[in-house]
Coordinates of C-alpha atoms in Angstrom, one line a residue:
Chain A
M181 CA 39.0 -14.6 -108.3
G182 CA 38.7 -11.5 -110.6
D183 CA 39.4 -12.0 -114.3
M184 CA 41.6 -15.0 -113.9
Q185 CA 41.5 -17.1 -117.0
L186 CA 41.9 -20.8 -116.5
V187 CA 41.3 -23.7 -118.8
G188 CA 41.0 -27.4 -118.3
S189 CA 40.0 -29.6 -115.4
D190 CA 42.9 -28.6 -113.1
S191 CA 41.5 -25.0 -113.4
A192 CA 38.0 -26.1 -112.4
K193 CA 39.5 -27.9 -109.4
L194 CA 41.5 -24.8 -108.4
A195 CA 38.5 -22.5 -108.7
S196 CA 36.5 -24.8 -106.4
A197 CA 39.5 -25.2 -104.0
L198 CA 40.0 -21.4 -103.8
T199 CA 36.3 -20.8 -102.9
R200 CA 36.4 -23.6 -100.4
I201 CA 39.6 -22.5 -98.6
E202 CA 38.4 -18.9 -98.3
R203 CA 35.3 -20.1 -96.5
D204 CA 37.1 -22.7 -94.4
V205 CA 39.9 -20.3 -93.3
D206 CA 37.3 -17.7 -92.2
A207 CA 35.4 -20.4 -90.2
V208 CA 38.6 -21.4 -88.4
F209 CA 39.5 -17.8 -87.5
D210 CA 35.9 -17.2 -86.4
A211 CA 36.2 -20.1 -84.0
L212 CA 39.7 -19.1 -82.8
L213 CA 38.8 -15.5 -82.2
P214 CA 35.8 -15.1 -80.0
V215 CA 35.4 -11.5 -78.9
P216 CA 36.0 -11.3 -75.1
E217 CA 33.6 -9.3 -72.8
D218 CA 36.3 -6.9 -71.5
T219 CA 38.4 -4.1 -72.9
R220 CA 40.3 -6.5 -75.0
S221 CA 37.3 -6.7 -77.3
S222 CA 38.8 -4.0 -79.6
L223 CA 42.0 -6.0 -80.0
V224 CA 40.1 -9.1 -81.0
E225 CA 37.7 -7.2 -83.3
A226 CA 40.9 -5.8 -85.0
M227 CA 42.4 -9.3 -85.4
R228 CA 39.1 -10.5 -86.9
Y229 CA 39.0 -7.4 -89.2
S230 CA 42.4 -8.3 -90.7
A231 CA 42.3 -12.1 -90.5
M232 CA 38.8 -12.5 -92.0
D233 CA 39.0 -9.9 -94.8
G234 CA 38.8 -11.8 -98.1
G235 CA 42.5 -12.5 -98.7
K236 CA 43.4 -14.8 -101.5
R237 CA 44.5 -17.5 -99.1
V238 CA 47.3 -18.7 -101.3
R239 CA 49.4 -19.9 -98.4
P240 CA 46.6 -21.8 -96.7
L241 CA 45.8 -23.5 -100.0
L242 CA 49.4 -24.4 -100.6
L243 CA 49.6 -26.0 -97.2
V244 CA 46.2 -27.8 -97.4
A245 CA 46.7 -29.0 -101.0
T246 CA 50.1 -30.4 -100.1
A247 CA 48.8 -32.1 -97.0
E248 CA 45.8 -33.6 -98.8
M249 CA 48.0 -34.8 -101.6
L250 CA 49.9 -36.7 -99.0
G251 CA 46.7 -38.2 -97.4
V252 CA 46.3 -35.8 -94.4
S253 CA 42.7 -35.2 -93.4
R254 CA 41.5 -31.7 -93.9
D255 CA 40.9 -30.3 -90.4
P256 CA 44.4 -30.5 -88.9
A257 CA 45.8 -29.1 -92.2
L258 CA 43.3 -26.2 -92.1
R259 CA 44.4 -25.3 -88.6
A260 CA 48.1 -25.3 -89.6
A261 CA 47.1 -23.3 -92.6
C262 CA 45.5 -20.7 -90.4
A263 CA 48.8 -20.5 -88.4
V264 CA 50.7 -19.6 -91.6
E265 CA 47.9 -17.1 -92.6
S266 CA 48.1 -15.5 -89.1
I267 CA 51.8 -14.8 -89.7
H268 CA 51.0 -13.5 -93.2
V269 CA 48.2 -11.2 -91.9
Y270 CA 50.3 -9.9 -89.0
S271 CA 53.1 -9.0 -91.5
L272 CA 50.6 -7.1 -93.7
I273 CA 49.3 -5.2 -90.7
H274 CA 52.7 -4.1 -89.6
D275 CA 53.8 -3.4 -93.2
D276 CA 50.9 -1.1 -93.7
L277 CA 51.8 1.1 -90.7
P278 CA 52.7 4.8 -91.3
C279 CA 56.3 4.1 -90.3
M280 CA 56.6 1.3 -92.8
D281 CA 54.8 1.4 -96.2
D282 CA 52.1 3.8 -94.9
D283 CA 49.3 2.2 -96.9
D284 CA 45.7 3.4 -96.4
M285 CA 44.0 0.6 -98.4
R286 CA 44.3 -3.2 -98.3
R287 CA 42.0 -5.6 -100.2
G288 CA 39.7 -2.7 -101.0
K289 CA 39.2 -1.7 -97.4
P290 CA 40.9 0.7 -95.0
T291 CA 44.1 -0.7 -93.5
L292 CA 43.8 -1.8 -89.9
H293 CA 45.5 1.3 -88.4
K294 CA 43.1 3.5 -90.5
K295 CA 40.0 1.6 -89.3
F296 CA 41.2 1.3 -85.7
D297 CA 44.4 3.1 -84.6
E298 CA 48.1 2.5 -84.8
A299 CA 48.5 1.1 -81.3
T300 CA 45.8 -1.4 -81.9
A301 CA 47.4 -2.4 -85.2
V302 CA 50.8 -3.0 -83.6
L303 CA 49.2 -5.2 -80.9
A304 CA 46.8 -7.0 -83.2
G305 CA 49.8 -7.9 -85.4
D306 CA 51.7 -9.1 -82.3
S307 CA 48.7 -11.1 -81.1
L308 CA 48.3 -12.8 -84.5
H309 CA 52.0 -13.6 -84.4
A310 CA 51.6 -15.4 -81.1
L311 CA 48.3 -17.0 -82.2
A312 CA 50.2 -18.9 -84.9
F313 CA 52.3 -20.7 -82.4
E314 CA 49.4 -21.3 -80.1
I315 CA 47.5 -23.0 -83.0
L316 CA 50.5 -25.2 -83.9
T317 CA 50.9 -26.6 -80.4
D318 CA 47.2 -27.1 -79.8
P319 CA 46.2 -30.8 -79.6
A320 CA 43.3 -29.9 -82.0
T321 CA 45.9 -29.4 -84.7
T322 CA 48.0 -32.5 -83.9
T323 CA 48.6 -34.4 -80.8
D324 CA 52.1 -35.5 -82.0
P325 CA 54.7 -33.3 -80.2
F326 CA 57.3 -34.1 -82.8
T327 CA 55.0 -32.8 -85.6
Q328 CA 54.1 -29.8 -83.4
A329 CA 57.7 -28.9 -82.8
E330 CA 58.7 -29.3 -86.4
L331 CA 55.8 -27.1 -87.6
V332 CA 56.8 -24.4 -85.1
R333 CA 60.4 -24.4 -86.1
T334 CA 59.6 -24.3 -89.8
L335 CA 57.2 -21.3 -89.3
A336 CA 59.4 -19.4 -86.9
M337 CA 62.5 -19.7 -89.1
A338 CA 60.5 -18.6 -92.2
S339 CA 59.1 -15.5 -90.5
G340 CA 62.0 -14.1 -88.5
M341 CA 65.3 -12.3 -89.3
N342 CA 66.4 -15.1 -91.6
G343 CA 63.0 -15.1 -93.4
M344 CA 60.2 -12.7 -94.0
A345 CA 61.2 -10.0 -91.5
G346 CA 64.8 -10.0 -92.8
G347 CA 63.5 -9.7 -96.4
Q348 CA 61.4 -6.7 -95.4
V349 CA 64.5 -5.0 -94.0
M350 CA 66.3 -5.7 -97.3
D351 CA 63.3 -4.4 -99.2
M352 CA 63.3 -1.2 -97.1
A353 CA 66.9 -0.7 -97.9
A354 CA 66.2 -1.2 -101.6
E355 CA 65.3 2.5 -102.0
S356 CA 68.9 3.5 -101.3
A357 CA 70.8 0.4 -102.2
D358 CA 71.6 -0.5 -105.8
Y359 CA 70.6 -4.1 -105.8
D360 CA 71.5 -6.4 -108.7
L361 CA 69.3 -9.3 -109.9
H362 CA 71.1 -11.7 -107.6
T363 CA 70.4 -9.6 -104.6
I364 CA 66.8 -9.0 -105.6
T365 CA 66.3 -12.7 -105.9
R366 CA 67.8 -13.3 -102.4
L367 CA 65.6 -10.5 -101.0
Q368 CA 62.5 -12.2 -102.6
Q369 CA 63.4 -15.6 -101.3
L370 CA 63.4 -14.1 -97.8
K371 CA 60.5 -11.6 -98.0
T372 CA 57.9 -13.7 -99.9
G373 CA 59.5 -17.0 -100.7
A374 CA 60.2 -18.2 -97.2
L375 CA 56.6 -18.2 -96.1
L376 CA 55.3 -19.7 -99.3
A377 CA 57.9 -22.5 -99.0
A378 CA 57.0 -22.9 -95.3
S379 CA 53.4 -23.5 -96.3
V380 CA 54.4 -26.4 -98.6
E381 CA 56.9 -27.7 -96.1
M382 CA 54.3 -27.7 -93.3
G383 CA 52.0 -29.7 -95.5
A384 CA 54.8 -32.2 -96.0
I385 CA 55.5 -32.3 -92.2
L386 CA 51.8 -33.1 -91.5
G387 CA 52.0 -35.7 -94.2
K388 CA 54.9 -37.3 -92.4
L389 CA 57.1 -37.0 -95.4
P390 CA 60.7 -37.2 -94.1
P391 CA 63.1 -34.3 -95.0
E392 CA 64.9 -36.4 -97.6
G393 CA 61.6 -37.0 -99.4
R394 CA 60.8 -33.3 -99.8
S395 CA 63.3 -32.2 -102.5
H396 CA 60.7 -32.1 -105.3
L397 CA 58.3 -30.2 -103.2
R398 CA 61.0 -27.8 -102.2
A399 CA 62.0 -27.2 -105.8
Y400 CA 58.3 -26.5 -106.6
S401 CA 58.2 -24.0 -103.7
R402 CA 61.4 -22.2 -104.9
D403 CA 60.0 -21.8 -108.4
I404 CA 56.5 -20.6 -107.4
G405 CA 58.1 -18.2 -104.8
L406 CA 60.1 -16.5 -107.5
A407 CA 57.2 -16.5 -109.9
F408 CA 55.0 -15.0 -107.2
Q409 CA 57.3 -12.1 -106.6
I410 CA 57.8 -11.4 -110.3
A411 CA 54.0 -11.4 -110.6
D412 CA 53.8 -8.9 -107.7
D413 CA 56.3 -6.6 -109.4
L414 CA 54.3 -6.8 -112.7
L415 CA 51.1 -6.1 -110.8
D416 CA 52.7 -3.1 -109.1
A417 CA 53.9 -1.8 -112.5
E418 CA 50.9 -2.7 -114.7
G419 CA 47.9 -3.7 -112.5
D420 CA 44.5 -2.1 -111.9
E421 CA 44.4 -0.4 -108.5
E422 CA 40.7 -1.1 -108.2
K423 CA 41.0 -4.8 -108.8
A424 CA 44.1 -5.0 -106.6
G425 CA 42.3 -3.2 -103.8
K426 CA 45.5 -1.4 -102.8
A427 CA 47.9 1.4 -104.0
L428 CA 50.1 0.4 -106.9
R429 CA 53.1 2.0 -108.8
K430 CA 54.9 2.2 -105.5
D431 CA 58.2 0.5 -106.5
D432 CA 58.8 3.0 -109.2
A433 CA 57.9 6.0 -107.1
Q434 CA 60.2 4.8 -104.4
G435 CA 63.0 4.2 -106.9
K436 CA 63.2 0.5 -106.0
Q437 CA 64.9 -2.0 -108.2
T438 CA 62.6 -4.9 -109.0
F439 CA 62.5 -7.8 -111.4
V440 CA 60.5 -5.6 -113.8
S441 CA 62.9 -2.6 -113.6
L442 CA 66.0 -4.9 -114.0
M443 CA 64.6 -7.3 -116.7
G444 CA 61.9 -5.3 -118.4
A445 CA 58.2 -6.3 -118.2
D446 CA 58.2 -8.7 -121.1
A447 CA 61.2 -10.7 -120.0
A448 CA 59.9 -10.8 -116.4
R449 CA 56.6 -12.1 -117.6
A450 CA 58.3 -14.8 -119.8
Q451 CA 60.4 -15.7 -116.8
A452 CA 57.4 -16.1 -114.5
H453 CA 55.6 -18.4 -117.0
A454 CA 58.8 -20.5 -117.4
L455 CA 59.0 -20.8 -113.6
V456 CA 55.4 -22.0 -113.5
D457 CA 56.1 -24.7 -116.1
Q458 CA 59.2 -25.7 -114.2
A459 CA 57.3 -25.8 -110.9
A460 CA 54.7 -28.1 -112.4
G461 CA 57.4 -30.4 -113.7
H462 CA 58.6 -31.0 -110.1
L463 CA 55.2 -32.6 -109.3
V464 CA 55.2 -35.3 -112.0
Q465 CA 55.6 -38.1 -109.5
Y466 CA 52.4 -37.1 -107.8
G467 CA 50.3 -37.3 -111.0
E468 CA 46.6 -36.3 -110.7
D469 CA 47.0 -35.8 -106.9
A470 CA 49.0 -32.7 -107.6
A471 CA 46.3 -31.1 -109.8
I472 CA 45.6 -28.2 -107.3
L473 CA 49.3 -27.4 -106.7
R474 CA 49.9 -27.4 -110.4
A475 CA 47.0 -25.1 -111.1
L476 CA 47.9 -22.9 -108.1
A477 CA 51.3 -22.2 -109.7
G478 CA 49.5 -20.8 -112.8
Y479 CA 47.1 -18.8 -110.7
I480 CA 50.0 -17.2 -108.8
V481 CA 51.2 -15.5 -112.0
E482 CA 47.8 -14.8 -113.5
R483 CA 46.1 -13.2 -110.5
D484 CA 45.1 -9.5 -110.7
R485 CA 45.3 -8.8 -106.9
Chain B
M21 CA 71.6 -3.7 -59.0
G22 CA 71.5 -0.1 -57.9
D23 CA 70.9 0.7 -54.2
M24 CA 69.2 -2.6 -53.4
Q25 CA 69.6 -3.5 -49.8
L26 CA 69.7 -7.2 -49.1
V27 CA 70.6 -9.1 -46.0
G28 CA 71.5 -12.7 -45.2
S29 CA 72.9 -15.5 -47.2
D30 CA 69.9 -15.8 -49.6
S31 CA 70.7 -12.2 -50.5
A32 CA 74.3 -13.0 -51.2
K33 CA 73.3 -15.9 -53.4
L34 CA 70.8 -13.6 -55.3
A35 CA 73.4 -10.9 -55.9
S36 CA 75.8 -13.4 -57.4
A37 CA 73.0 -15.0 -59.4
L38 CA 71.9 -11.7 -60.8
T39 CA 75.4 -10.8 -61.9
R40 CA 75.8 -14.2 -63.4
I41 CA 72.5 -14.3 -65.3
E42 CA 73.2 -10.8 -66.8
R43 CA 76.5 -12.0 -68.2
D44 CA 75.1 -15.4 -69.4
V45 CA 72.1 -13.9 -71.1
D46 CA 74.2 -11.4 -73.0
A47 CA 76.5 -14.3 -74.1
V48 CA 73.6 -16.4 -75.4
F49 CA 72.2 -13.4 -77.3
D50 CA 75.6 -12.6 -78.7
A51 CA 75.9 -16.1 -80.1
L52 CA 72.3 -16.1 -81.4
L53 CA 72.6 -12.8 -83.2
P54 CA 75.6 -12.7 -85.5
V55 CA 75.5 -9.6 -87.7
P56 CA 75.0 -10.7 -91.3
E57 CA 77.0 -9.2 -94.2
D58 CA 74.0 -7.8 -96.1
T59 CA 71.5 -5.0 -95.7
R60 CA 69.9 -6.9 -92.8
S61 CA 72.8 -5.9 -90.6
S62 CA 70.9 -2.9 -89.3
L63 CA 68.0 -5.2 -88.2
V64 CA 70.4 -7.5 -86.3
E65 CA 72.3 -4.5 -84.8
A66 CA 68.9 -3.2 -83.6
M67 CA 68.0 -6.6 -82.1
R68 CA 71.4 -6.7 -80.3
Y69 CA 71.0 -3.1 -79.0
S70 CA 67.7 -4.0 -77.3
A71 CA 68.4 -7.6 -76.3
M72 CA 71.9 -6.9 -74.8
D73 CA 71.2 -3.7 -73.0
G74 CA 71.6 -4.4 -69.3
G75 CA 68.0 -5.3 -68.4
K76 CA 67.4 -6.7 -64.9
R77 CA 66.9 -10.3 -66.4
V78 CA 64.2 -11.1 -63.8
R79 CA 62.4 -13.5 -66.1
P80 CA 65.6 -15.4 -67.2
L81 CA 66.6 -15.8 -63.6
L82 CA 63.1 -17.0 -62.6
L83 CA 63.3 -19.6 -65.3
V84 CA 66.9 -20.7 -64.7
A85 CA 66.5 -20.7 -60.9
T86 CA 63.4 -22.9 -61.1
A87 CA 65.1 -25.2 -63.6
E88 CA 68.3 -25.5 -61.5
M89 CA 66.2 -26.1 -58.4
L90 CA 64.7 -29.1 -60.2
G91 CA 68.1 -30.4 -61.3
V92 CA 68.2 -29.1 -64.9
S93 CA 71.6 -28.3 -66.2
R94 CA 72.3 -24.6 -66.9
D95 CA 72.8 -24.4 -70.6
P96 CA 69.4 -25.6 -71.8
A97 CA 67.7 -23.5 -69.1
L98 CA 69.6 -20.4 -70.2
R99 CA 68.5 -20.8 -73.8
A100 CA 64.9 -21.2 -72.8
A101 CA 65.4 -18.1 -70.6
C102 CA 66.6 -16.2 -73.6
A103 CA 63.4 -17.1 -75.4
V104 CA 61.3 -15.6 -72.6
E105 CA 63.6 -12.5 -72.6
S106 CA 63.2 -12.2 -76.4
I107 CA 59.5 -11.9 -75.9
H108 CA 59.9 -9.4 -73.1
V109 CA 62.4 -7.3 -75.1
Y110 CA 60.2 -7.3 -78.2
S111 CA 57.2 -6.1 -76.1
L112 CA 59.3 -3.3 -74.6
I113 CA 60.4 -2.2 -78.1
H114 CA 56.8 -2.1 -79.4
D115 CA 55.6 -0.5 -76.2
D116 CA 58.0 2.4 -76.5
L117 CA 56.9 3.3 -80.1
P118 CA 55.4 6.7 -80.6
C119 CA 51.9 5.2 -81.3
M120 CA 52.1 3.3 -78.0
D121 CA 53.8 4.8 -74.9
D122 CA 56.0 7.1 -76.9
D123 CA 59.0 6.7 -74.6
D124 CA 62.4 8.2 -75.5
M125 CA 64.5 6.5 -72.8
R126 CA 64.8 2.9 -71.6
R127 CA 67.3 1.6 -69.2
G128 CA 69.2 5.0 -69.4
K129 CA 69.6 4.8 -73.2
P130 CA 67.6 6.1 -76.1
T131 CA 64.8 3.7 -77.0
L132 CA 65.3 1.6 -80.1
H133 CA 63.1 3.8 -82.5
K134 CA 65.1 6.8 -81.3
K135 CA 68.5 5.2 -81.8
F136 CA 67.5 3.6 -85.2
D137 CA 64.0 4.4 -86.6
E138 CA 60.4 3.3 -86.2
A139 CA 60.3 0.8 -89.0
T140 CA 63.5 -0.9 -87.7
A141 CA 61.9 -1.0 -84.2
V142 CA 58.8 -2.7 -85.5
L143 CA 60.8 -5.3 -87.4
A144 CA 63.4 -5.8 -84.7
G145 CA 60.5 -6.5 -82.3
D146 CA 58.9 -8.9 -84.7
S147 CA 62.2 -10.7 -85.3
L148 CA 62.8 -11.1 -81.6
H149 CA 59.3 -12.5 -81.3
A150 CA 60.0 -15.2 -83.9
L151 CA 63.5 -15.8 -82.5
A152 CA 61.9 -16.9 -79.2
F153 CA 60.2 -19.9 -81.0
E154 CA 63.2 -20.7 -83.0
I155 CA 65.2 -21.0 -79.8
L156 CA 62.6 -23.3 -78.1
T157 CA 62.5 -25.7 -81.0
D158 CA 66.3 -25.8 -81.5
P159 CA 67.9 -29.1 -80.5
A160 CA 70.5 -27.1 -78.6
T161 CA 67.8 -26.2 -76.1
T162 CA 66.3 -29.6 -75.8
T163 CA 66.0 -32.6 -78.2
D164 CA 62.8 -33.7 -76.6
P165 CA 59.9 -32.7 -78.9
F166 CA 57.4 -33.0 -76.1
T167 CA 59.3 -30.5 -74.0
Q168 CA 59.8 -28.2 -77.1
A169 CA 56.1 -28.2 -77.8
E170 CA 55.1 -27.6 -74.2
L171 CA 57.6 -24.7 -73.9
V172 CA 56.3 -23.1 -77.1
R173 CA 52.7 -23.4 -76.1
T174 CA 53.4 -22.0 -72.6
L175 CA 55.2 -19.0 -74.1
A176 CA 52.8 -18.3 -76.9
M177 CA 49.8 -18.4 -74.6
A178 CA 51.5 -16.0 -72.2
S179 CA 52.4 -13.5 -74.8
G180 CA 49.3 -13.3 -77.0
M181 CA 45.8 -11.9 -76.7
N182 CA 45.1 -13.9 -73.6
G183 CA 48.4 -12.9 -72.0
M184 CA 50.8 -9.9 -72.3
A185 CA 49.4 -8.3 -75.5
G186 CA 45.8 -8.6 -74.1
G187 CA 47.0 -6.9 -70.9
Q188 CA 48.6 -4.1 -72.9
V189 CA 45.3 -3.4 -74.6
M190 CA 43.5 -3.4 -71.3
D191 CA 46.2 -1.0 -70.0
M192 CA 45.8 1.3 -72.9
A193 CA 42.1 1.4 -72.2
A194 CA 42.8 2.3 -68.6
E195 CA 43.0 6.0 -69.4
S196 CA 39.4 6.1 -70.3
A197 CA 37.9 3.1 -68.4
D198 CA 37.2 3.4 -64.7
Y199 CA 38.8 0.1 -63.5
D200 CA 38.3 -1.2 -60.0
L201 CA 40.8 -3.2 -58.0
H202 CA 39.5 -6.5 -59.4
T203 CA 39.9 -5.3 -63.0
I204 CA 43.4 -3.8 -62.3
T205 CA 44.4 -7.2 -60.8
R206 CA 43.1 -9.0 -63.9
L207 CA 44.9 -6.5 -66.2
Q208 CA 48.2 -7.1 -64.3
Q209 CA 47.8 -10.8 -64.4
L210 CA 47.8 -10.6 -68.2
K211 CA 50.2 -7.7 -68.8
T212 CA 53.0 -8.6 -66.4
G213 CA 52.0 -11.7 -64.5
A214 CA 51.5 -14.0 -67.5
L215 CA 55.1 -13.8 -68.7
L216 CA 56.6 -14.0 -65.2
A217 CA 54.4 -17.1 -64.6
A218 CA 55.5 -18.6 -67.9
S219 CA 59.2 -18.2 -66.8
V220 CA 58.6 -20.3 -63.8
E221 CA 56.4 -22.8 -65.7
M222 CA 59.0 -23.2 -68.4
G223 CA 61.6 -24.0 -65.7
A224 CA 59.2 -26.6 -64.4
I225 CA 58.7 -28.0 -67.9
L226 CA 62.4 -28.4 -68.4
G227 CA 62.6 -30.0 -65.0
K228 CA 60.0 -32.6 -66.1
L229 CA 57.7 -31.7 -63.3
P230 CA 54.2 -32.9 -64.3
P231 CA 51.4 -30.3 -64.4
E232 CA 49.9 -31.7 -61.2
G233 CA 53.2 -31.1 -59.4
R234 CA 53.3 -27.5 -60.3
S235 CA 50.7 -26.0 -58.0
H236 CA 53.1 -24.6 -55.4
L237 CA 55.3 -23.0 -58.1
R238 CA 52.2 -21.5 -59.7
A239 CA 51.0 -20.0 -56.4
Y240 CA 54.5 -18.5 -56.0
S241 CA 54.3 -17.0 -59.5
R242 CA 50.9 -15.6 -58.9
D243 CA 52.1 -13.8 -55.7
I244 CA 55.3 -12.4 -57.2
G245 CA 53.4 -11.3 -60.4
L246 CA 51.1 -9.2 -58.3
A247 CA 53.9 -7.9 -56.1
F248 CA 55.9 -7.0 -59.2
Q249 CA 53.2 -4.9 -60.6
I250 CA 52.5 -3.1 -57.3
A251 CA 56.2 -2.4 -57.1
D252 CA 56.1 -1.0 -60.7
D253 CA 53.2 1.3 -59.7
L254 CA 55.1 2.4 -56.6
L255 CA 58.2 3.0 -58.7
D256 CA 56.2 5.1 -61.2
A257 CA 54.7 7.1 -58.4
E258 CA 57.7 7.5 -56.1
G259 CA 60.9 6.4 -57.9
D260 CA 64.0 8.2 -59.1
E261 CA 64.0 8.7 -62.9
E262 CA 67.7 8.6 -63.1
K263 CA 68.0 5.3 -61.3
A264 CA 65.0 3.9 -63.2
G265 CA 66.6 4.9 -66.5
K266 CA 63.2 5.9 -67.9
A267 CA 60.4 8.4 -67.6
L268 CA 58.2 8.0 -64.5
R269 CA 55.0 9.7 -63.2
K270 CA 53.2 8.5 -66.3
D271 CA 50.2 6.7 -64.7
D272 CA 49.1 9.8 -62.9
A273 CA 49.7 12.1 -65.9
Q274 CA 47.6 9.7 -68.0
G275 CA 44.9 9.5 -65.4
K276 CA 45.3 5.7 -65.1
Q277 CA 44.0 3.8 -62.1
T278 CA 46.8 1.7 -60.5
F279 CA 47.2 -0.3 -57.3
V280 CA 48.8 2.9 -55.8
S281 CA 45.9 5.2 -56.9
L282 CA 43.3 2.8 -55.7
M283 CA 44.9 1.6 -52.4
G284 CA 47.2 4.4 -51.5
A285 CA 51.0 4.0 -51.5
D286 CA 51.3 2.7 -47.9
A287 CA 48.7 0.0 -48.2
A288 CA 50.1 -1.0 -51.6
R289 CA 53.6 -1.3 -50.2
A290 CA 52.3 -3.4 -47.3
Q291 CA 50.4 -5.6 -49.7
A292 CA 53.5 -6.1 -51.9
H293 CA 55.6 -7.2 -48.8
A294 CA 52.8 -9.5 -47.7
L295 CA 52.8 -11.1 -51.1
V296 CA 56.5 -11.6 -51.0
D297 CA 56.2 -13.5 -47.7
Q298 CA 53.3 -15.5 -49.0
A299 CA 55.3 -16.3 -52.2
A300 CA 58.2 -17.6 -50.1
G301 CA 55.8 -19.7 -48.1
H302 CA 54.9 -21.7 -51.2
L303 CA 58.5 -22.8 -51.6
V304 CA 58.9 -24.5 -48.2
Q305 CA 59.0 -28.0 -49.6
Y306 CA 62.1 -27.0 -51.7
G307 CA 64.1 -25.9 -48.6
E308 CA 67.5 -24.5 -49.3
D309 CA 67.3 -25.3 -53.0
A310 CA 64.7 -22.5 -53.3
A311 CA 67.0 -19.8 -51.9
I312 CA 67.3 -17.8 -55.1
L313 CA 63.6 -17.9 -55.9
R314 CA 62.9 -16.8 -52.3
A315 CA 65.3 -13.9 -52.5
L316 CA 64.2 -13.0 -56.0
A317 CA 60.7 -12.4 -54.6
G318 CA 62.1 -9.8 -52.2
Y319 CA 64.2 -8.2 -54.9
I320 CA 61.1 -7.7 -57.1
V321 CA 59.6 -5.3 -54.6
E322 CA 62.8 -3.7 -53.4
R323 CA 64.3 -2.8 -56.8
D324 CA 64.7 0.8 -57.9
R325 CA 64.4 0.2 -61.6

């Protein structure tokens, strides 16, 4: 967790929850990805390399913490969390490709296409994409077909052309387009916000919270999604490459408009902190049960990777 | 349908069914893919370019013909068929990439990364992948969550590491590995057979046929899957590039073992025709209702593209 500074009991709970979710997500992926004894072994080794590589696991923790807050037992929530993380990991693999962001390092290690090759990276991403939907329709996650279908729909919508992938296309166009703050916000809601929001939503689905009961959680997701992207932009502008484990200063080099370039670093930082406070405010009705979600909002803007 | 020669009334039904499914699949994709008025427009244009490009629509017809044989109305079957075709099209887009098969032509047109660019091709493939699962969990396809979940699981399993993507990895390794006929058959079952079988299975799911009632249809799928790949190998070895609309003679150039290289062209052709007869035999209990599936088995080995 790097140099994160946290105070109070919420922070202690978060630190322990982050350690635990990292271990648990790795264990689920380990069980889901046995290496076959044929020429597909390189594919599965590649999937394991990226899926079990020490990511922060923000999305899995959002999902599991939401589900546990609503009384869901940990195992089904963890499996659904690994479905979301599968989507996140596949998107990082494809994003890092030479024809996309062309990144050589990720989380302090060579990116997948550097460690293996580009073809394996494309197919490992595609296979993690499919794995997400296999997990969600596996009886080991939930035997309730209504819940399965709602989880699938939420994740597919958040990751496709009207979610993450659409946001990535808008982001690619940012080098030549002259986006204003409104458009940057919309881009972020798709590129990063959609999957973060889906994580919380899927926790609520597992918790059998009906859609009309999810408005506070959705407001929380909206705020932390925006705060997350502002923090990412600040990290790109001001962060330490070694701690981040990846190349930084890319937005500026590519001439992309970001929250930082449009607002200035100080105003962006103030905005991120205001959003964290606002996000916490949406959880009042959950009291002490929301401790981890509250602390996670703070972590999202304080992280150094 | 090129120079396909068909005789008899089944053939007339097939010809009409192929024309109709091409038009219907294009219409569903047209409705599913409105071009947005923001910088995502290039992404959606790219998805339309590949999804509405005059493919043979074998998988959609397999699904719709199976569903209609079981009394399902056409509209939901067509939507599920477009989910399967979305997966098929995304796999072609990614397969054609320079780091994969590096193909410039597909169906007589420039491949997507040639027409647009590689980054758009990666993301258009990813977006079509997600679209498949959006379609299957859309109430317009079916409002029954049990059916939605079963459709999703069938398609996700058929397309991931234990299906199509796994088969593609085995196929990539075929250049250096010395596969025997048993391994080539296994490779084919994953790479091509899994998605063809999923098409029939999804028709059966929509038709509410319980798993224990699907054994004849599964036997049919197994036979046509193998016949399809043998026909593909024969097309690669002996076909006309102009009619095929893509580069041929690739297996031999890459030193890949195929059914044709291992069995010889004549024996492979005989085997394909025997499989078609055997496939038709599994449909006896459906009588005249199975006319299209029977004729489709023959088309699969007679096609010239």
